[in-house]
CSV table of C-alpha atoms and ligand atoms in Angstrom, one decimal:
chain,number,residue,atom,x,y,z
S,1,MET,CA,35.3,31.1,35.0
S,2,ASP,CA,35.7,33.6,32.2
S,3,ASP,CA,33.2,36.4,31.5
S,4,LYS,CA,31.2,34.5,28.9
S,5,GLU,CA,30.7,31.5,31.1
S,6,THR,CA,29.5,33.6,34.0
S,7,GLU,CA,27.0,35.2,31.7
S,8,ARG,CA,25.8,31.9,30.5
S,9,ALA,CA,25.4,30.5,34.0
S,10,GLU,CA,23.4,33.6,35.0
S,11,VAL,CA,21.2,33.3,31.9
S,12,SER,CA,20.5,29.6,32.5
S,13,LEU,CA,19.4,30.4,36.1
S,14,GLU,CA,16.3,32.0,34.6
S,15,PRO,CA,13.9,29.3,33.3
S,16,PRO,CA,12.1,30.2,30.1
S,17,LYS,CA,8.5,31.1,30.5
S,18,ILE,CA,6.0,28.4,29.7
S,19,GLN,CA,3.0,29.6,27.8
S,20,ARG,CA,-0.1,28.0,26.3
S,21,LEU,CA,0.1,27.6,22.5
S,22,GLU,CA,-2.8,29.1,20.5
S,23,GLU,CA,-5.2,26.4,19.4
S,24,SER,CA,-4.6,27.2,15.7
S,25,VAL,CA,-0.9,26.5,16.2
S,26,VAL,CA,-1.6,23.3,18.1
S,27,ASN,CA,-3.9,22.2,15.3
S,28,ARG,CA,-1.5,23.0,12.5
S,29,ILE,CA,1.4,21.1,14.3
S,30,ALA,CA,-0.8,18.1,14.8
S,31,ALA,CA,-2.0,18.3,11.2
S,32,GLY,CA,1.6,18.3,9.9
S,33,GLU,CA,2.1,15.0,11.7
S,34,VAL,CA,-1.0,13.2,10.4
S,35,ILE,CA,-0.6,14.6,6.8
S,36,GLN,CA,3.1,14.2,6.3
S,37,ARG,CA,3.0,14.4,2.5
S,38,PRO,CA,0.4,14.2,-0.2
S,39,VAL,CA,0.3,10.4,-0.2
S,40,SER,CA,-0.8,10.5,3.5
S,41,ALA,CA,-3.8,12.6,2.6
S,42,VAL,CA,-4.7,10.1,-0.2
S,43,LYS,CA,-4.4,7.2,2.2
S,44,GLU,CA,-6.7,8.8,4.8
S,45,LEU,CA,-9.3,9.7,2.1
S,46,VAL,CA,-9.3,6.3,0.5
S,47,GLU,CA,-9.5,4.7,3.9
S,48,ASN,CA,-12.6,6.8,4.6
S,49,SER,CA,-14.1,5.6,1.3
S,50,LEU,CA,-13.4,2.0,2.3
S,51,ASP,CA,-15.0,2.6,5.7
S,52,ALA,CA,-18.0,4.0,3.9
S,53,ASN,CA,-18.5,0.6,2.2
S,54,SER,CA,-17.6,1.9,-1.3
S,55,THR,CA,-17.2,-0.5,-4.2
S,56,SER,CA,-15.6,2.0,-6.5
S,57,ILE,CA,-12.9,4.6,-5.5
S,58,ASN,CA,-11.4,7.0,-8.0
S,59,VAL,CA,-8.4,9.2,-7.3
S,60,VAL,CA,-7.3,12.2,-9.4
S,61,VAL,CA,-4.0,14.0,-8.6
S,62,LYS,CA,-2.5,17.2,-9.9
S,63,ASP,CA,1.1,18.3,-9.3
S,64,GLY,CA,2.0,15.3,-7.1
S,65,GLY,CA,-1.0,16.1,-4.9
S,66,LEU,CA,0.1,19.6,-4.0
S,67,LYS,CA,-2.3,21.3,-6.3
S,68,LEU,CA,-5.2,18.8,-6.1
S,69,ILE,CA,-6.2,15.5,-4.6
S,70,GLN,CA,-9.7,14.3,-5.4
S,71,VAL,CA,-11.1,11.1,-4.1
S,72,SER,CA,-14.6,10.0,-5.3
S,73,ASP,CA,-16.4,7.0,-3.9
S,74,ASP,CA,-19.9,5.4,-4.1
S,75,GLY,CA,-20.2,4.8,-0.4
S,76,HIS,CA,-22.9,5.7,2.1
S,77,GLY,CA,-22.3,9.4,2.0
S,78,ILE,CA,-22.4,11.9,4.9
S,79,ARG,CA,-25.6,13.2,6.5
S,80,TYR,CA,-26.5,16.8,6.1
S,81,GLU,CA,-26.7,17.3,9.9
S,82,ASP,CA,-23.1,16.1,10.3
S,83,LEU,CA,-21.5,18.4,7.8
S,84,ALA,CA,-21.1,21.2,10.3
S,85,ILE,CA,-18.7,19.2,12.5
S,86,LEU,CA,-17.3,16.9,9.8
S,87,CYS,CA,-13.9,18.6,9.7
S,88,GLU,CA,-13.5,19.5,13.4
S,89,ARG,CA,-10.8,17.7,15.3
S,90,HIS,CA,-11.8,14.5,17.0
S,91,THR,CA,-15.2,14.1,15.4
S,92,THR,CA,-15.9,10.6,14.2
S,93,SER,CA,-18.7,8.1,13.5
S,94,LYS,CA,-16.4,5.1,14.2
S,95,LEU,CA,-15.6,5.2,17.9
S,96,SER,CA,-17.5,6.4,20.9
S,97,LYS,CA,-15.5,5.1,23.9
S,98,TYR,CA,-11.9,4.1,24.4
S,99,GLU,CA,-12.7,0.4,24.8
S,100,ASP,CA,-14.1,0.4,21.2
S,101,LEU,CA,-10.5,0.6,20.1
S,102,GLN,CA,-10.0,-3.1,21.1
S,103,SER,CA,-12.4,-4.4,18.5
S,104,ILE,CA,-12.3,-1.6,15.9
S,105,LYS,CA,-12.8,-2.9,12.4
S,106,SER,CA,-12.8,0.5,10.5
S,107,MET,CA,-9.6,2.0,9.2
S,108,GLY,CA,-10.2,5.3,10.9
S,109,PHE,CA,-11.0,6.0,14.5
S,110,ARG,CA,-9.4,9.3,15.6
S,111,GLY,CA,-11.5,11.7,13.7
S,112,GLU,CA,-8.4,13.7,12.8
S,113,ALA,CA,-7.7,13.1,9.2
S,114,LEU,CA,-10.2,15.5,7.6
S,115,ALA,CA,-9.6,18.1,10.2
S,116,SER,CA,-5.9,17.9,9.6
S,117,MET,CA,-6.4,18.4,5.9
S,118,THR,CA,-8.4,21.6,6.5
S,119,TYR,CA,-5.5,23.0,8.6
S,120,VAL,CA,-2.9,22.5,5.8
S,121,GLY,CA,-5.1,22.7,2.7
S,122,HIS,CA,-8.5,23.7,1.3
S,123,VAL,CA,-11.1,21.0,1.5
S,124,THR,CA,-14.3,20.7,-0.4
S,125,VAL,CA,-16.8,18.0,0.2
S,126,THR,CA,-19.7,16.9,-2.1
S,127,THR,CA,-21.9,14.2,-0.7
S,128,ILE,CA,-25.3,12.6,-1.1
S,129,THR,CA,-26.9,10.0,1.1
S,130,LYS,CA,-29.3,7.2,0.0
S,131,GLY,CA,-32.8,8.3,-1.0
S,132,GLN,CA,-32.0,12.0,-1.3
S,133,LEU,CA,-32.9,14.0,-4.4
S,134,HIS,CA,-29.8,16.2,-4.3
S,135,GLY,CA,-26.5,16.3,-2.5
S,136,TYR,CA,-24.6,19.1,-0.7
S,137,ARG,CA,-21.3,20.8,-1.3
S,138,VAL,CA,-19.4,22.7,1.3
S,139,SER,CA,-15.8,23.9,1.8
S,140,TYR,CA,-13.8,24.0,5.0
S,141,ARG,CA,-10.9,26.0,6.4
S,142,ASP,CA,-9.2,25.3,9.8
S,143,GLY,CA,-11.8,22.8,10.9
S,144,LEU,CA,-14.8,24.9,10.1
S,145,MET,CA,-17.3,25.3,7.3
S,146,GLU,CA,-16.7,28.4,5.2
S,147,GLN,CA,-20.4,28.8,4.5
S,148,GLU,CA,-23.7,26.8,4.7
S,149,PRO,CA,-23.7,23.7,2.6
S,150,LYS,CA,-25.2,24.4,-0.9
S,151,PRO,CA,-27.5,21.9,-2.5
S,152,CYS,CA,-26.1,20.5,-5.7
S,153,ALA,CA,-26.4,17.6,-8.1
S,154,ALA,CA,-24.5,14.6,-7.0
S,155,VAL,CA,-24.0,10.9,-7.8
S,156,LYS,CA,-24.0,8.2,-5.1
S,157,GLY,CA,-21.4,8.7,-2.5
S,158,THR,CA,-18.8,11.3,-1.6
S,159,GLN,CA,-16.2,13.3,-3.3
S,160,ILE,CA,-13.5,15.0,-1.3
S,161,MET,CA,-11.2,17.5,-2.9
S,162,VAL,CA,-8.1,18.8,-1.2
S,163,GLU,CA,-6.5,21.8,-2.9
S,164,ASN,CA,-3.2,23.7,-2.3
S,165,LEU,CA,-1.9,21.3,0.2
S,166,PHE,CA,0.7,22.8,2.6
S,167,TYR,CA,0.0,26.3,1.3
S,168,ASN,CA,0.7,27.5,4.8
S,169,MET,CA,3.7,25.4,5.5
S,170,ILE,CA,6.3,26.9,3.2
S,171,ALA,CA,9.3,24.7,4.2
S,172,ARG,CA,7.4,21.5,3.7
S,173,LYS,CA,6.0,22.6,0.4
S,174,LYS,CA,9.4,23.5,-0.8
S,175,THR,CA,10.9,20.1,0.1
S,176,LEU,CA,8.0,18.4,-1.6
S,177,GLN,CA,8.2,20.5,-4.7
S,178,ASN,CA,11.8,19.4,-5.2
S,179,SER,CA,11.0,15.8,-5.0
S,180,SER,CA,8.7,14.7,-7.8
S,181,ASP,CA,8.1,11.2,-6.5
S,182,ASP,CA,4.8,11.7,-4.6
S,183,TYR,CA,2.7,10.7,-7.5
S,184,THR,CA,4.7,7.5,-7.7
S,185,LYS,CA,4.0,6.9,-4.0
S,186,ILE,CA,0.3,7.5,-4.6
S,187,VAL,CA,0.3,5.0,-7.4
S,188,ASP,CA,2.2,2.5,-5.3
S,189,LEU,CA,-0.3,3.0,-2.4
S,190,LEU,CA,-3.3,2.4,-4.6
S,191,SER,CA,-1.8,-0.6,-6.2
S,192,ARG,CA,-1.3,-2.1,-2.8
S,193,LEU,CA,-4.8,-1.3,-1.6
S,194,ALA,CA,-6.2,-2.6,-4.9
S,195,ILE,CA,-4.8,-6.1,-4.6
S,196,HIS,CA,-6.1,-6.5,-1.1
S,197,HIS,CA,-9.5,-5.0,-1.5
S,198,ILE,CA,-10.5,-7.1,-4.5
S,199,ASN,CA,-14.2,-6.4,-4.0
S,200,VAL,CA,-13.5,-2.7,-4.7
S,201,GLY,CA,-12.6,-1.2,-8.1
S,202,PHE,CA,-9.8,1.5,-7.8
S,203,SER,CA,-8.5,3.9,-10.3
S,204,CYS,CA,-5.8,6.6,-10.0
S,205,ARG,CA,-4.9,9.1,-12.7
S,206,LYS,CA,-3.1,12.4,-13.1
S,207,HIS,CA,-5.5,15.3,-13.6
S,208,GLY,CA,-6.3,15.7,-17.3
S,209,ALA,CA,-4.8,12.3,-18.2
S,210,ALA,CA,-6.9,10.0,-20.3
S,211,ARG,CA,-5.2,6.8,-19.0
S,212,ALA,CA,-5.3,5.7,-15.4
S,213,ASP,CA,-2.1,4.5,-13.9
S,214,VAL,CA,-3.9,2.1,-11.5
S,215,HIS,CA,-7.0,0.5,-12.7
S,216,SER,CA,-8.5,-2.5,-11.0
S,217,VAL,CA,-11.9,-4.1,-11.3
S,218,THR,CA,-13.7,-6.1,-8.8
S,219,THR,CA,-12.8,-9.8,-9.0
S,220,SER,CA,-13.0,-12.9,-6.8
S,221,SER,CA,-9.4,-13.9,-7.6
S,222,ARG,CA,-6.5,-12.2,-5.8
S,223,LEU,CA,-4.1,-13.5,-8.4
S,224,ASP,CA,-6.2,-11.9,-11.2
S,225,SER,CA,-6.1,-8.6,-9.3
S,226,ILE,CA,-2.3,-8.8,-8.9
S,227,ARG,CA,-2.0,-9.6,-12.7
S,228,THR,CA,-4.2,-6.5,-13.5
S,229,VAL,CA,-2.3,-4.2,-11.2
S,230,TYR,CA,1.3,-5.4,-11.2
S,231,GLY,CA,1.4,-7.1,-14.6
S,232,VAL,CA,1.6,-10.6,-16.0
S,233,SER,CA,5.2,-11.2,-15.3
S,234,VAL,CA,4.8,-10.6,-11.6
S,235,ALA,CA,1.6,-12.7,-11.3
S,236,ARG,CA,3.3,-15.5,-13.3
S,237,SER,CA,6.1,-15.9,-10.8
S,238,LEU,CA,3.9,-16.1,-7.7
S,239,MET,CA,3.2,-19.0,-5.4
S,240,ASN,CA,0.4,-19.2,-2.9
S,241,ILE,CA,1.5,-19.5,0.7
S,242,GLU,CA,-0.4,-20.1,4.0
S,243,ALA,CA,0.6,-20.4,7.6
S,244,SER,CA,-1.3,-20.4,10.9
S,245,ASP,CA,-1.1,-21.0,14.6
S,246,ASN,CA,-3.9,-21.4,17.0
S,247,ASP,CA,-2.2,-22.0,20.3
S,248,PRO,CA,-2.9,-19.2,22.8
S,249,SER,CA,0.4,-20.1,24.6
S,250,THR,CA,2.5,-19.2,21.5
S,251,SER,CA,0.5,-17.3,19.0
S,252,VAL,CA,-2.9,-17.1,17.2
S,253,PHE,CA,-2.9,-16.0,13.6
S,254,LYS,CA,-3.7,-17.0,10.1
S,255,MET,CA,-1.7,-15.8,7.1
S,256,ASP,CA,-2.5,-16.2,3.5
S,257,GLY,CA,-0.5,-14.7,0.6
S,258,PHE,CA,1.6,-14.9,-2.5
S,259,ILE,CA,5.4,-15.0,-2.7
S,260,SER,CA,7.6,-14.8,-5.8
S,261,ASP,CA,9.6,-17.8,-7.0
S,262,SER,CA,13.1,-18.0,-8.6
S,263,ASN,CA,11.8,-16.4,-11.8
S,264,TYR,CA,11.1,-13.1,-10.2
S,265,VAL,CA,14.1,-10.9,-10.2
S,266,ALA,CA,13.8,-7.2,-9.2
S,267,LYS,CA,16.1,-4.5,-7.9
S,268,LYS,CA,13.9,-3.9,-4.9
S,269,ALA,CA,11.9,-6.1,-2.6
S,270,THR,CA,8.1,-5.4,-2.6
S,271,MET,CA,6.3,-6.3,0.5
S,272,VAL,CA,2.6,-5.7,0.6
S,273,LEU,CA,1.4,-6.5,4.1
S,274,PHE,CA,-2.1,-6.3,5.6
S,275,ILE,CA,-2.7,-7.0,9.2
S,276,ASN,CA,-6.4,-7.3,10.0
S,277,ASP,CA,-7.1,-5.5,6.7
S,278,ARG,CA,-4.8,-2.6,7.6
S,279,LEU,CA,-2.0,-1.8,5.2
S,280,VAL,CA,1.0,-1.7,7.5
S,281,GLU,CA,4.8,-2.0,7.5
S,282,CYS,CA,6.6,-4.5,9.6
S,283,SER,CA,10.4,-4.3,9.1
S,284,ALA,CA,11.0,-7.4,11.3
S,285,LEU,CA,8.9,-9.6,9.1
S,286,LYS,CA,10.3,-8.0,5.9
S,287,ARG,CA,13.8,-8.6,7.0
S,288,ALA,CA,13.1,-12.2,8.1
S,289,ILE,CA,11.7,-13.0,4.7
S,290,GLU,CA,14.5,-11.3,2.8
S,291,ILE,CA,17.0,-13.3,4.7
S,292,VAL,CA,15.3,-16.6,3.6
S,293,TYR,CA,15.3,-15.4,0.0
S,294,THR,CA,19.0,-14.5,0.1
S,295,ALA,CA,19.9,-17.9,1.6
S,296,THR,CA,17.6,-20.0,-0.7
S,297,LEU,CA,17.3,-18.1,-4.0
S,298,PRO,CA,20.4,-15.9,-4.1
S,299,LYS,CA,19.6,-14.8,-7.7
S,300,ALA,CA,16.0,-13.8,-6.8
S,301,SER,CA,16.8,-12.4,-3.4
S,302,LYS,CA,14.5,-9.3,-3.8
S,303,PRO,CA,11.1,-10.9,-3.6
S,304,PHE,CA,7.5,-9.7,-4.3
S,305,ILE,CA,5.4,-10.6,-1.3
S,306,TYR,CA,1.7,-10.1,-0.6
S,307,MET,CA,0.6,-11.2,2.8
S,308,SER,CA,-2.6,-10.8,4.7
S,309,ILE,CA,-2.4,-11.7,8.4
S,310,VAL,CA,-5.5,-12.0,10.5
S,311,LEU,CA,-5.4,-12.2,14.3
S,312,PRO,CA,-7.8,-11.6,17.1
S,313,SER,CA,-8.3,-7.9,17.3
S,314,GLU,CA,-7.4,-7.9,21.0
S,315,HIS,CA,-3.9,-9.0,20.0
S,316,VAL,CA,-3.3,-5.9,17.8
S,317,ASP,CA,-2.7,-2.4,19.1
S,318,VAL,CA,-3.7,-0.1,16.2
S,319,ASN,CA,-3.0,3.1,18.0
S,320,VAL,CA,0.8,3.3,17.9
S,321,HIS,CA,1.6,5.5,15.0
S,322,PRO,CA,0.3,8.9,14.0
S,323,THR,CA,-0.3,7.8,10.4
S,324,LYS,CA,-1.3,4.3,11.5
S,325,ARG,CA,1.6,3.0,9.4
S,326,GLU,CA,2.5,0.4,12.0
S,327,VAL,CA,0.6,-1.7,14.5
S,328,SER,CA,2.0,-3.6,17.4
S,329,LEU,CA,1.2,-7.3,17.8
S,330,LEU,CA,1.1,-9.7,20.7
S,331,ASN,CA,3.8,-12.4,20.2
S,332,GLN,CA,5.2,-10.7,17.1
S,333,GLU,CA,8.5,-12.6,17.3
S,334,ILE,CA,6.8,-16.0,17.2
S,335,ILE,CA,4.5,-15.0,14.4
S,336,VAL,CA,7.5,-13.7,12.4
S,337,GLU,CA,9.4,-16.9,13.0
S,338,LYS,CA,6.5,-19.1,11.9
S,339,ILE,CA,5.9,-17.1,8.7
S,340,GLN,CA,9.6,-17.2,8.0
S,341,SER,CA,9.7,-21.0,8.3
S,342,ALA,CA,6.7,-21.3,6.0
S,343,VAL,CA,8.4,-19.1,3.4
S,344,GLU,CA,11.6,-21.1,3.7
S,345,LEU,CA,9.7,-24.4,3.2
S,346,LYS,CA,7.9,-23.1,0.2
S,347,LEU,CA,11.0,-21.8,-1.4
S,348,ARG,CA,12.9,-25.1,-0.8
S,349,GLN,CA,10.1,-27.1,-2.3
S,350,SER,CA,9.9,-24.8,-5.4
S,351,ASN,CA,13.6,-24.9,-5.7
S,352,GLU,CA,13.8,-28.7,-5.6
S,353,SER,CA,11.2,-28.9,-8.3
S,354,VAL,CA,13.1,-26.5,-10.5
S,355,THR,CA,16.4,-28.4,-9.9
S,356,TYR,CA,14.6,-31.6,-10.8
S,357,GLN,CA,13.3,-30.2,-14.0
S,358,GLU,CA,16.7,-28.9,-14.9
S,359,GLN,CA,18.3,-32.2,-14.3
S,360,THR,CA,15.8,-34.0,-16.5
S,361,VAL,CA,16.5,-31.6,-19.3
S,362,ALA,CA,20.2,-31.6,-18.8
S,363,SER,CA,20.5,-35.4,-18.9
S,364,SER,CA,18.2,-35.7,-21.9
S,365,PRO,CA,19.9,-36.1,-25.3
S,366,SER,CA,17.4,-33.6,-26.7
S,367,SER,CA,19.0,-30.7,-24.7
S,368,SER,CA,21.1,-30.3,-27.8
S,369,LEU,CA,18.0,-29.7,-29.8
S,370,GLY,CA,17.2,-31.5,-33.0
S,371,THR,CA,19.2,-34.7,-32.4
S,372,SER,CA,16.8,-37.2,-30.8
S,373,LYS,CA,13.4,-36.8,-32.4
S,374,GLU,CA,11.6,-39.4,-30.3
S,375,LEU,CA,12.3,-37.6,-27.1
S,376,GLN,CA,11.4,-34.1,-28.1
S,377,PRO,CA,7.6,-34.3,-27.9
S,378,LYS,CA,7.9,-34.9,-24.2
S,379,LEU,CA,9.9,-31.8,-23.7
S,380,LEU,CA,8.5,-29.4,-26.2
S,381,SER,CA,4.8,-28.6,-26.6
S,382,PRO,CA,3.3,-30.1,-29.7
S,383,GLY,CA,3.5,-27.9,-32.7
S,384,SER,CA,6.2,-25.8,-31.1
S,385,GLN,CA,8.3,-24.3,-33.9
S,386,SER,CA,11.3,-24.3,-31.7
S,387,GLN,CA,11.9,-27.9,-32.5
S,388,LYS,CA,13.7,-26.9,-35.7
S,389,VAL,CA,15.2,-23.7,-34.5
S,390,PRO,CA,18.6,-23.6,-32.8
S,391,VAL,CA,18.4,-22.0,-29.4
S,392,HIS,CA,20.5,-19.0,-30.3
S,393,LYS,CA,18.1,-18.1,-33.2
S,394,MET,CA,14.9,-18.3,-31.1
S,395,VAL,CA,12.8,-15.2,-30.9
S,396,ARG,CA,10.3,-14.1,-28.4
S,397,THR,CA,6.8,-14.6,-29.8
S,398,ASP,CA,4.7,-13.6,-26.8
S,399,SER,CA,5.3,-9.9,-26.0
S,400,SER,CA,4.2,-10.5,-22.5
S,401,ASP,CA,7.0,-13.0,-22.1
S,402,PRO,CA,10.0,-11.0,-20.9
S,403,ALA,CA,13.2,-11.2,-22.9
S,404,GLY,CA,15.5,-13.7,-21.2
S,405,ARG,CA,12.7,-16.0,-20.0
S,406,LEU,CA,14.3,-19.2,-21.1
S,407,HIS,CA,12.2,-21.9,-19.4
S,408,ALA,CA,10.0,-22.1,-22.4
S,409,TYR,CA,13.0,-22.9,-24.6
S,410,LEU,CA,14.2,-25.7,-22.3
S,411,GLN,CA,17.5,-24.0,-21.6
S,412,THR,CA,19.2,-25.5,-18.6
S,413,LYS,CA,19.7,-22.0,-17.2
S,414,PRO,CA,16.3,-21.0,-15.8
S,415,HIS,CA,17.6,-18.3,-13.4
S,416,LYS,CA,18.4,-15.6,-15.9
S,417,PRO,CA,17.2,-12.3,-14.5
S,418,LEU,CA,13.8,-11.1,-15.7
S,419,ALA,CA,13.0,-7.6,-16.5
S,420,GLU,CA,10.2,-6.4,-14.2
S,421,ASN,CA,7.9,-5.9,-17.0
S,422,SER,CA,4.6,-4.6,-15.6
S,423,SER,CA,2.9,-1.5,-16.7
S,424,LEU,CA,3.5,-0.2,-13.3
S,425,THR,CA,7.3,-0.3,-13.6
S,426,ALA,CA,7.0,2.3,-16.3
S,427,VAL,CA,5.3,4.7,-13.9
S,428,ARG,CA,7.8,4.0,-11.1
V,1,ADP,P1,-12.1,8.9,11.1
V,1,ADP,O1,-12.0,8.2,9.8
V,1,ADP,O2,-11.0,8.6,12.1
V,1,ADP,O3,-13.5,8.8,11.7
V,1,ADP,P2,-11.9,11.3,9.5
V,1,ADP,O4,-11.6,12.7,9.9
V,1,ADP,O5,-11.1,10.6,8.5
V,1,ADP,O6,-12.0,10.5,10.9
V,1,ADP,O7,-13.5,11.3,9.1
V,1,ADP,C1,-14.5,11.9,9.9
V,1,ADP,C2,-15.8,11.3,9.7
V,1,ADP,O8,-16.3,11.7,8.4
V,1,ADP,C3,-15.8,9.7,9.6
V,1,ADP,O9,-15.9,9.1,10.8
V,1,ADP,C4,-17.0,9.5,8.7
V,1,ADP,O10,-18.2,9.4,9.4
V,1,ADP,C5,-17.1,10.7,7.8
V,1,ADP,N1,-16.5,10.5,6.4
V,1,ADP,C6,-15.3,10.9,6.0
V,1,ADP,N2,-15.1,10.5,4.7
V,1,ADP,C7,-16.2,9.9,4.3
V,1,ADP,C8,-16.6,9.3,3.1
V,1,ADP,N3,-15.8,9.2,2.0
V,1,ADP,N4,-17.8,8.7,3.0
V,1,ADP,C9,-18.7,8.7,4.1
V,1,ADP,N5,-18.3,9.3,5.3
V,1,ADP,C10,-17.1,9.9,5.4
V,2,MG,MG1,-10.5,8.6,8.5
């Protein structure tokens, strides 16, 4: 053993002293986990607004959320008496005993989100409850009110403002400042929430901007909502899909959603998944579906998927991830398999009908347009100008129709890639 090694052996004999961390340190560490980036704060705030039965939720963001995140809703508001403990850790109106977790319907349950925000940013709450003449405004730091709530004018509901996020976490702030994509993440999050919660109107804009980047209105049609949020070209290539199982020995679930067909071509797959109304990620399901697309529609192998899965709440463990990004399901593998088969069946059916159409067109003499007049009316819509125009001279007349969308022209090559032409793409 040389000198150095002897030294190390001696040092390692002495165990380091264990000490209790100061509460403020514990709280800040925990907060850093719950609020990982600005988009996590937006998610928590919007979920609170949903839990408050809001029908309108408006988000304003400055500097990717680092300078300001403001979420305003028209929900039930917060009682004056509760404002003092509103932002303390583990204070919640949604859970009182552990067993409640089994059947919890609200998005939140830990009473940690608002507290976390006050440990890593400056939080100001303005709220009014039903029947009150005025509301209250109060600011918080490190879990506590900075002063007594001040009476103020307020419209129905609650507005929560988070300023200077991560002002006390220099390293995190630096890494986030270098990446400018948090606003994009926030827009993406609100788009996802908007197409699921169709009875709530959402908006999201940059501070000072006149135009909102997400703007949804309440509707009774999911497809309308997808059209508004993701654009006409996405909505046009969607097919409704359902699957279910009700056998306790295998799985119990119901799935309802929309999946893209062979006309939807994108660089990246989009999977919007809700399990019991929670926006979650499930990489196993996403992978299973992508495999089916690659095998069935190789040219449209990056799909757009919206799925809402509902299962008995006692089959879902919601308490497995600090930001609640994932849940764990009973019989997950079987559920994934069943949904995968449903997707495969749907794609095969749609593929067959496309192939059939193609064959009809290809075998028809009118595929060389302008030769057989009596056959054309069946294939071209009446009054369609294109009867006289050769294919290579055709122009796009509907600006919402992406360039290259050739079905309308009876080309026999319907799989030409589409530009993803939603207003959202521009933001992304
Ligand atoms: P949790 O959502 O887990 O209960 P939070 O820290 O997110 O914890 O919120 C604490 C409590 O504050 C909630 O339980 C709720 O009663 C109240 N609250 C928060 N945001 C709102 C809001 N926008 N409208 C009404 N009440 C709210
Ligand atoms: Mg919450």
